[in-house]
């Protein structure tokens, strides 16, 4: 069971939206707790738009990309804030620029936030690999009490943002840290543009540590926090 802090309600599963004790609906209470299940991807509209409103639908989108759907020419939109409930997130995109398992579409947060994100491992981020496309109008807030401990080539938004990926009007909140390797706030590295974005929190790594991304062209962006390298020789950048 998961406890909802609003009224100490308990729920048995993602599909069970009523409290075990009193029957209160958790969407009505404003806290639709995600337990890690993958839902069904919503039907695409006639305008090539897919609207996502739950964490389970977001997980279904990630699964589709990781199985080879690039969503090229499609737009993914958020309908509301989504709480990932501090459950480890499997990044979107599991390939590289020589494979099809990368995101090439548009992800529009519509001014909403993805909260409570958490993860581990190398090349971790909300997106692992983007190959062109755009991410815009999105806020991401770290879970795990605001600190995410990951590994080499990781960042909060996109680990590797290649082929002129565009990241626009996005905000990241939290601390991200690795013991060895490269780490970033918005992205870690890649040929991308980052515009009108900011990161609030500390970024700590061993060798290469960046706010917006190594090889990124950053415009009107800032980091409010500390960017720190722990190795004897390290490189700090906030975009090129």
mmCIF file of C-alpha atoms in Angstrom:
data_model
loop_
_atom_site.group_PDB
_atom_site.id
_atom_site.type_symbol
_atom_site.label_atom_id
_atom_site.label_comp_id
_atom_site.label_asym_id
_atom_site.label_seq_id
_atom_site.Cartn_x
_atom_site.Cartn_y
_atom_site.Cartn_z
ATOM 1 C CA UNK A 1 0.000 0.000 0.000
ATOM 2 C CA UNK A 2 0.977 3.617 -0.531
ATOM 3 C CA UNK A 3 0.006 6.300 1.941
ATOM 4 C CA UNK A 4 -1.355 9.598 0.649
ATOM 5 C CA UNK A 5 -0.167 12.378 2.961
ATOM 6 C CA UNK A 6 -3.374 14.356 2.512
ATOM 7 C CA UNK A 7 -5.571 12.164 4.754
ATOM 8 C CA UNK A 8 -3.486 9.056 5.430
ATOM 9 C CA UNK A 9 -5.459 7.180 2.783
ATOM 10 C CA UNK A 10 -4.047 3.898 1.447
ATOM 11 C CA UNK A 11 -4.282 2.480 -2.069
ATOM 12 C CA UNK A 12 -3.524 -1.029 -3.279
ATOM 13 C CA UNK A 13 -2.527 -0.422 -6.898
ATOM 14 C CA UNK A 14 -2.333 2.075 -9.734
ATOM 15 C CA UNK A 15 -5.644 0.832 -11.107
ATOM 16 C CA UNK A 16 -7.384 1.181 -7.725
ATOM 17 C CA UNK A 17 -8.169 4.874 -7.305
ATOM 18 C CA UNK A 18 -10.237 4.540 -4.127
ATOM 19 C CA UNK A 19 -8.972 4.439 -0.558
ATOM 20 C CA UNK A 20 -8.992 0.961 0.982
ATOM 21 C CA UNK A 21 -10.596 2.308 4.167
ATOM 22 C CA UNK A 22 -12.989 5.080 3.197
ATOM 23 C CA UNK A 23 -13.328 4.881 -0.587
ATOM 24 C CA UNK A 24 -12.083 8.448 -1.189
ATOM 25 C CA UNK A 25 -10.932 8.985 -4.764
ATOM 26 C CA UNK A 26 -7.313 10.096 -4.875
ATOM 27 C CA UNK A 27 -7.753 12.222 -8.048
ATOM 28 C CA UNK A 28 -10.421 14.205 -6.229
ATOM 29 C CA UNK A 29 -7.975 14.616 -3.364
ATOM 30 C CA UNK A 30 -5.376 15.938 -5.825
ATOM 31 C CA UNK A 31 -2.787 13.178 -5.378
ATOM 32 C CA UNK A 32 -2.926 10.451 -8.023
ATOM 33 C CA UNK A 33 -0.083 8.312 -6.705
ATOM 34 C CA UNK A 34 1.917 6.325 -9.249
ATOM 35 C CA UNK A 35 3.200 2.912 -8.199
ATOM 36 C CA UNK A 36 5.322 2.252 -11.294
ATOM 37 C CA UNK A 37 2.826 0.617 -13.654
ATOM 38 C CA UNK A 38 2.875 1.257 -17.413
ATOM 39 C CA UNK A 39 -0.480 2.366 -18.753
ATOM 40 C CA UNK A 40 -1.890 2.739 -22.256
ATOM 41 C CA UNK A 41 -0.655 5.470 -24.566
ATOM 42 C CA UNK A 42 -3.537 7.852 -25.376
ATOM 43 C CA UNK A 43 -4.918 7.963 -28.898
ATOM 44 C CA UNK A 44 -3.316 10.503 -31.212
ATOM 45 C CA UNK A 45 -5.484 13.434 -32.301
ATOM 46 C CA UNK A 46 -5.981 14.470 -35.921
ATOM 47 C CA UNK A 47 -3.340 17.178 -35.339
ATOM 48 C CA UNK A 48 -0.641 14.551 -34.579
ATOM 49 C CA UNK A 49 -0.827 15.383 -30.862
ATOM 50 C CA UNK A 50 -0.847 12.909 -27.965
ATOM 51 C CA UNK A 51 -2.040 14.354 -24.656
ATOM 52 C CA UNK A 52 -0.670 12.737 -21.482
ATOM 53 C CA UNK A 53 -2.304 13.270 -18.100
ATOM 54 C CA UNK A 54 -0.984 10.467 -15.822
ATOM 55 C CA UNK A 55 2.361 8.959 -14.847
ATOM 56 C CA UNK A 56 1.243 5.591 -16.217
ATOM 57 C CA UNK A 57 0.599 7.182 -19.626
ATOM 58 C CA UNK A 58 3.998 8.890 -19.450
ATOM 59 C CA UNK A 59 5.596 5.497 -18.779
ATOM 60 C CA UNK A 60 3.742 4.095 -21.789
ATOM 61 C CA UNK A 61 5.217 6.877 -23.948
ATOM 62 C CA UNK A 62 8.726 6.082 -22.657
ATOM 63 C CA UNK A 63 8.194 2.387 -23.395
ATOM 64 C CA UNK A 64 7.071 3.158 -26.952
ATOM 65 C CA UNK A 65 10.214 5.202 -27.669
ATOM 66 C CA UNK A 66 12.428 2.529 -26.147
ATOM 67 C CA UNK A 67 10.797 -0.032 -28.430
ATOM 68 C CA UNK A 68 11.543 2.022 -31.552
ATOM 69 C CA UNK A 69 8.816 4.663 -32.024
ATOM 70 C CA UNK A 70 10.679 7.961 -32.618
ATOM 71 C CA UNK A 71 7.460 10.053 -32.681
ATOM 72 C CA UNK A 72 8.987 12.084 -35.530
ATOM 73 C CA UNK A 73 6.465 14.715 -36.618
ATOM 74 C CA UNK A 74 4.363 14.124 -33.486
ATOM 75 C CA UNK A 75 3.807 16.300 -30.421
ATOM 76 C CA UNK A 76 3.497 14.954 -26.883
ATOM 77 C CA UNK A 77 1.687 17.362 -24.569
ATOM 78 C CA UNK A 78 1.129 17.340 -20.822
ATOM 79 C CA UNK A 79 -2.387 18.115 -19.612
ATOM 80 C CA UNK A 80 -1.391 18.681 -15.971
ATOM 81 C CA UNK A 81 1.384 18.197 -13.426
ATOM 82 C CA UNK A 82 2.573 14.592 -13.052
ATOM 83 C CA UNK A 83 4.082 13.103 -9.887
ATOM 84 C CA UNK A 84 6.448 10.157 -10.426
ATOM 85 C CA UNK A 85 6.300 9.421 -6.692
ATOM 86 C CA UNK A 86 10.086 9.024 -6.281
ATOM 87 C CA UNK A 87 9.991 5.711 -8.187
ATOM 88 C CA UNK A 88 13.042 5.036 -10.356
ATOM 89 C CA UNK A 89 12.415 6.391 -13.825
ATOM 90 C CA UNK A 90 13.524 4.496 -16.956
ATOM 91 C CA UNK A 91 14.820 7.199 -19.324
ATOM 92 C CA UNK A 92 13.166 7.864 -22.674
ATOM 93 C CA UNK A 93 15.329 6.641 -25.567
ATOM 94 C CA UNK A 94 17.741 3.741 -25.297
ATOM 95 C CA UNK A 95 19.723 4.062 -28.516
ATOM 96 C CA UNK A 96 22.034 6.580 -30.131
ATOM 97 C CA UNK A 97 22.206 8.497 -33.394
ATOM 98 C CA UNK A 98 22.747 5.294 -35.382
ATOM 99 C CA UNK A 99 19.597 3.572 -34.108
ATOM 100 C CA UNK A 100 15.864 4.257 -34.205
ATOM 101 C CA UNK A 101 15.302 4.047 -30.462
ATOM 102 C CA UNK A 102 15.620 7.795 -29.897
ATOM 103 C CA UNK A 103 13.076 10.603 -29.553
ATOM 104 C CA UNK A 104 12.704 12.896 -32.590
ATOM 105 C CA UNK A 105 9.363 14.582 -31.907
ATOM 106 C CA UNK A 106 8.221 17.549 -29.809
ATOM 107 C CA UNK A 107 7.605 17.239 -26.084
ATOM 108 C CA UNK A 108 5.545 20.203 -24.852
ATOM 109 C CA UNK A 109 5.127 20.463 -21.096
ATOM 110 C CA UNK A 110 2.512 23.238 -21.554
ATOM 111 C CA UNK A 111 3.916 24.945 -18.458
ATOM 112 C CA UNK A 112 3.339 21.906 -16.238
ATOM 113 C CA UNK A 113 5.819 20.026 -14.052
ATOM 114 C CA UNK A 114 7.047 16.472 -13.738
ATOM 115 C CA UNK A 115 7.709 16.035 -10.044
ATOM 116 C CA UNK A 116 9.356 13.413 -7.875
ATOM 117 C CA UNK A 117 11.672 12.039 -10.564
ATOM 118 C CA UNK A 118 14.414 9.677 -9.408
ATOM 119 C CA UNK A 119 16.900 7.325 -11.028
ATOM 120 C CA UNK A 120 20.336 5.744 -11.171
ATOM 121 C CA UNK A 121 22.916 4.411 -13.613
ATOM 122 C CA UNK A 122 24.806 5.834 -16.582
ATOM 123 C CA UNK A 123 23.283 8.136 -19.194
ATOM 124 C CA UNK A 124 20.322 8.792 -16.943
ATOM 125 C CA UNK A 125 17.828 11.599 -17.400
ATOM 126 C CA UNK A 126 14.145 12.126 -18.114
ATOM 127 C CA UNK A 127 15.317 11.532 -21.690
ATOM 128 C CA UNK A 128 18.395 9.379 -22.245
ATOM 129 C CA UNK A 129 18.904 10.223 -25.910
ATOM 130 C CA UNK A 130 17.245 12.716 -28.240
ATOM 131 C CA UNK A 131 18.013 12.891 -31.956
ATOM 132 C CA UNK A 132 16.703 16.262 -33.079
ATOM 133 C CA UNK A 133 13.233 17.309 -31.980
ATOM 134 C CA UNK A 134 12.287 19.727 -29.241
ATOM 135 C CA UNK A 135 11.550 19.804 -25.507
ATOM 136 C CA UNK A 136 9.812 22.952 -24.330
ATOM 137 C CA UNK A 137 7.720 24.592 -21.593
ATOM 138 C CA UNK A 138 8.583 21.903 -19.055
ATOM 139 C CA UNK A 139 9.621 21.908 -15.409
ATOM 140 C CA UNK A 140 11.246 18.860 -13.797
ATOM 141 C CA UNK A 141 11.644 18.544 -10.043
ATOM 142 C CA UNK A 142 13.932 15.942 -8.462
ATOM 143 C CA UNK A 143 12.559 13.427 -6.005
ATOM 144 C CA UNK A 144 14.548 11.620 -3.315
ATOM 145 C CA UNK A 145 14.461 14.710 -1.061
ATOM 146 C CA UNK A 146 15.719 16.807 -3.951
ATOM 147 C CA UNK A 147 18.945 14.902 -4.690
ATOM 148 C CA UNK A 148 19.559 12.353 -7.455
ATOM 149 C CA UNK A 149 22.716 10.233 -7.405
ATOM 150 C CA UNK A 150 23.477 8.874 -10.853
ATOM 151 C CA UNK A 151 26.497 7.830 -12.950
ATOM 152 C CA UNK A 152 28.502 8.932 -16.005
ATOM 153 C CA UNK A 153 26.871 11.137 -18.690
ATOM 154 C CA UNK A 154 23.695 11.998 -16.804
ATOM 155 C CA UNK A 155 21.503 15.101 -16.451
ATOM 156 C CA UNK A 156 18.034 15.988 -15.212
ATOM 157 C CA UNK A 157 16.403 16.611 -18.616
ATOM 158 C CA UNK A 158 18.466 14.905 -21.344
ATOM 159 C CA UNK A 159 21.630 12.843 -20.911
ATOM 160 C CA UNK A 160 22.685 13.046 -24.576
ATOM 161 C CA UNK A 161 20.956 15.672 -26.753
ATOM 162 C CA UNK A 162 22.166 15.288 -30.333
ATOM 163 C CA UNK A 163 21.439 16.433 -33.878
ATOM 164 C CA UNK A 164 20.363 19.977 -32.978
ATOM 165 C CA UNK A 165 17.840 19.014 -30.308
ATOM 166 C CA UNK A 166 16.132 22.207 -29.096
ATOM 167 C CA UNK A 167 15.392 22.727 -25.391
ATOM 168 C CA UNK A 168 13.391 25.875 -24.749
ATOM 169 C CA UNK A 169 11.772 27.535 -21.724
ATOM 170 C CA UNK A 170 12.518 24.682 -19.339
ATOM 171 C CA UNK A 171 13.353 24.711 -15.626
ATOM 172 C CA UNK A 172 15.032 22.108 -13.430
ATOM 173 C CA UNK A 173 14.976 21.925 -9.638
ATOM 174 C CA UNK A 174 17.107 19.658 -7.472
ATOM 175 C CA UNK A 175 20.643 18.459 -6.866
ATOM 176 C CA UNK A 176 22.311 15.998 -9.223
ATOM 177 C CA UNK A 177 25.529 14.222 -8.350
ATOM 178 C CA UNK A 178 27.859 11.548 -9.707
ATOM 179 C CA UNK A 179 30.961 9.946 -8.210
ATOM 180 C CA UNK A 180 32.896 9.733 -11.489
ATOM 181 C CA UNK A 181 32.531 10.951 -15.076
ATOM 182 C CA UNK A 182 30.444 13.738 -16.671
ATOM 183 C CA UNK A 183 27.249 15.312 -15.351
ATOM 184 C CA UNK A 184 24.937 18.182 -16.276
ATOM 185 C CA UNK A 185 21.889 20.089 -15.122
ATOM 186 C CA UNK A 186 19.655 20.497 -18.178
ATOM 187 C CA UNK A 187 21.723 18.250 -20.475
ATOM 188 C CA UNK A 188 25.053 16.523 -20.068
ATOM 189 C CA UNK A 189 26.350 16.777 -23.619
ATOM 190 C CA UNK A 190 25.472 16.842 -27.292
ATOM 191 C CA UNK A 191 24.954 19.118 -30.293
ATOM 192 C CA UNK A 192 21.881 20.996 -29.075
ATOM 193 C CA UNK A 193 20.528 24.461 -28.345
ATOM 194 C CA UNK A 194 19.317 25.426 -24.871
ATOM 195 C CA UNK A 195 17.331 28.679 -24.747
ATOM 196 C CA UNK A 196 15.600 30.525 -21.893
ATOM 197 C CA UNK A 197 16.247 27.700 -19.422
ATOM 198 C CA UNK A 198 17.430 27.587 -15.832
ATOM 199 C CA UNK A 199 18.507 25.085 -13.223
ATOM 200 C CA UNK A 200 18.127 25.638 -9.479
ATOM 201 C CA UNK A 201 20.320 23.347 -7.400
ATOM 202 C CA UNK A 202 23.809 21.929 -7.102
ATOM 203 C CA UNK A 203 25.568 19.909 -9.818
ATOM 204 C CA UNK A 204 28.490 17.766 -8.645
ATOM 205 C CA UNK A 205 30.738 15.508 -10.697
ATOM 206 C CA UNK A 206 34.311 14.354 -11.003
ATOM 207 C CA UNK A 207 35.641 15.488 -14.374
ATOM 208 C CA UNK A 208 33.225 17.432 -16.592
ATOM 209 C CA UNK A 209 30.459 19.358 -14.850
ATOM 210 C CA UNK A 210 28.018 21.569 -16.741
ATOM 211 C CA UNK A 211 24.854 23.554 -16.212
ATOM 212 C CA UNK A 212 23.314 23.507 -19.690
ATOM 213 C CA UNK A 213 25.466 20.922 -21.487
ATOM 214 C CA UNK A 214 28.871 20.383 -23.057
ATOM 215 C CA UNK A 215 28.749 21.360 -26.757
ATOM 216 C CA UNK A 216 25.355 22.970 -26.169
ATOM 217 C CA UNK A 217 24.709 26.477 -27.482
ATOM 218 C CA UNK A 218 23.108 28.135 -24.440
ATOM 219 C CA UNK A 219 21.261 31.465 -24.706
ATOM 220 C CA UNK A 220 19.682 33.388 -21.826
ATOM 221 C CA UNK A 221 20.208 30.519 -19.374
ATOM 222 C CA UNK A 222 21.475 30.364 -15.808
ATOM 223 C CA UNK A 223 22.223 28.063 -12.884
ATOM 224 C CA UNK A 224 21.321 29.170 -9.379
ATOM 225 C CA UNK A 225 23.497 26.913 -7.236
ATOM 226 C CA UNK A 226 26.948 25.356 -7.180
ATOM 227 C CA UNK A 227 28.674 23.615 -10.094
ATOM 228 C CA UNK A 228 31.452 21.555 -8.533
ATOM 229 C CA UNK A 229 34.127 19.139 -9.786
ATOM 230 C CA UNK A 230 35.732 16.772 -7.315
ATOM 231 C CA UNK A 231 38.658 15.431 -9.369
ATOM 232 C CA UNK A 232 42.121 17.001 -9.300
ATOM 233 C CA UNK A 233 41.611 18.062 -12.927
ATOM 234 C CA UNK A 234 38.099 18.899 -14.005
ATOM 235 C CA UNK A 235 36.255 21.087 -16.510
ATOM 236 C CA UNK A 236 33.259 23.284 -15.780
ATOM 237 C CA UNK A 237 30.997 24.736 -18.457
ATOM 238 C CA UNK A 238 27.535 26.238 -18.777
ATOM 239 C CA UNK A 239 27.135 25.548 -22.472
ATOM 240 C CA UNK A 240 29.475 26.680 -25.254
#
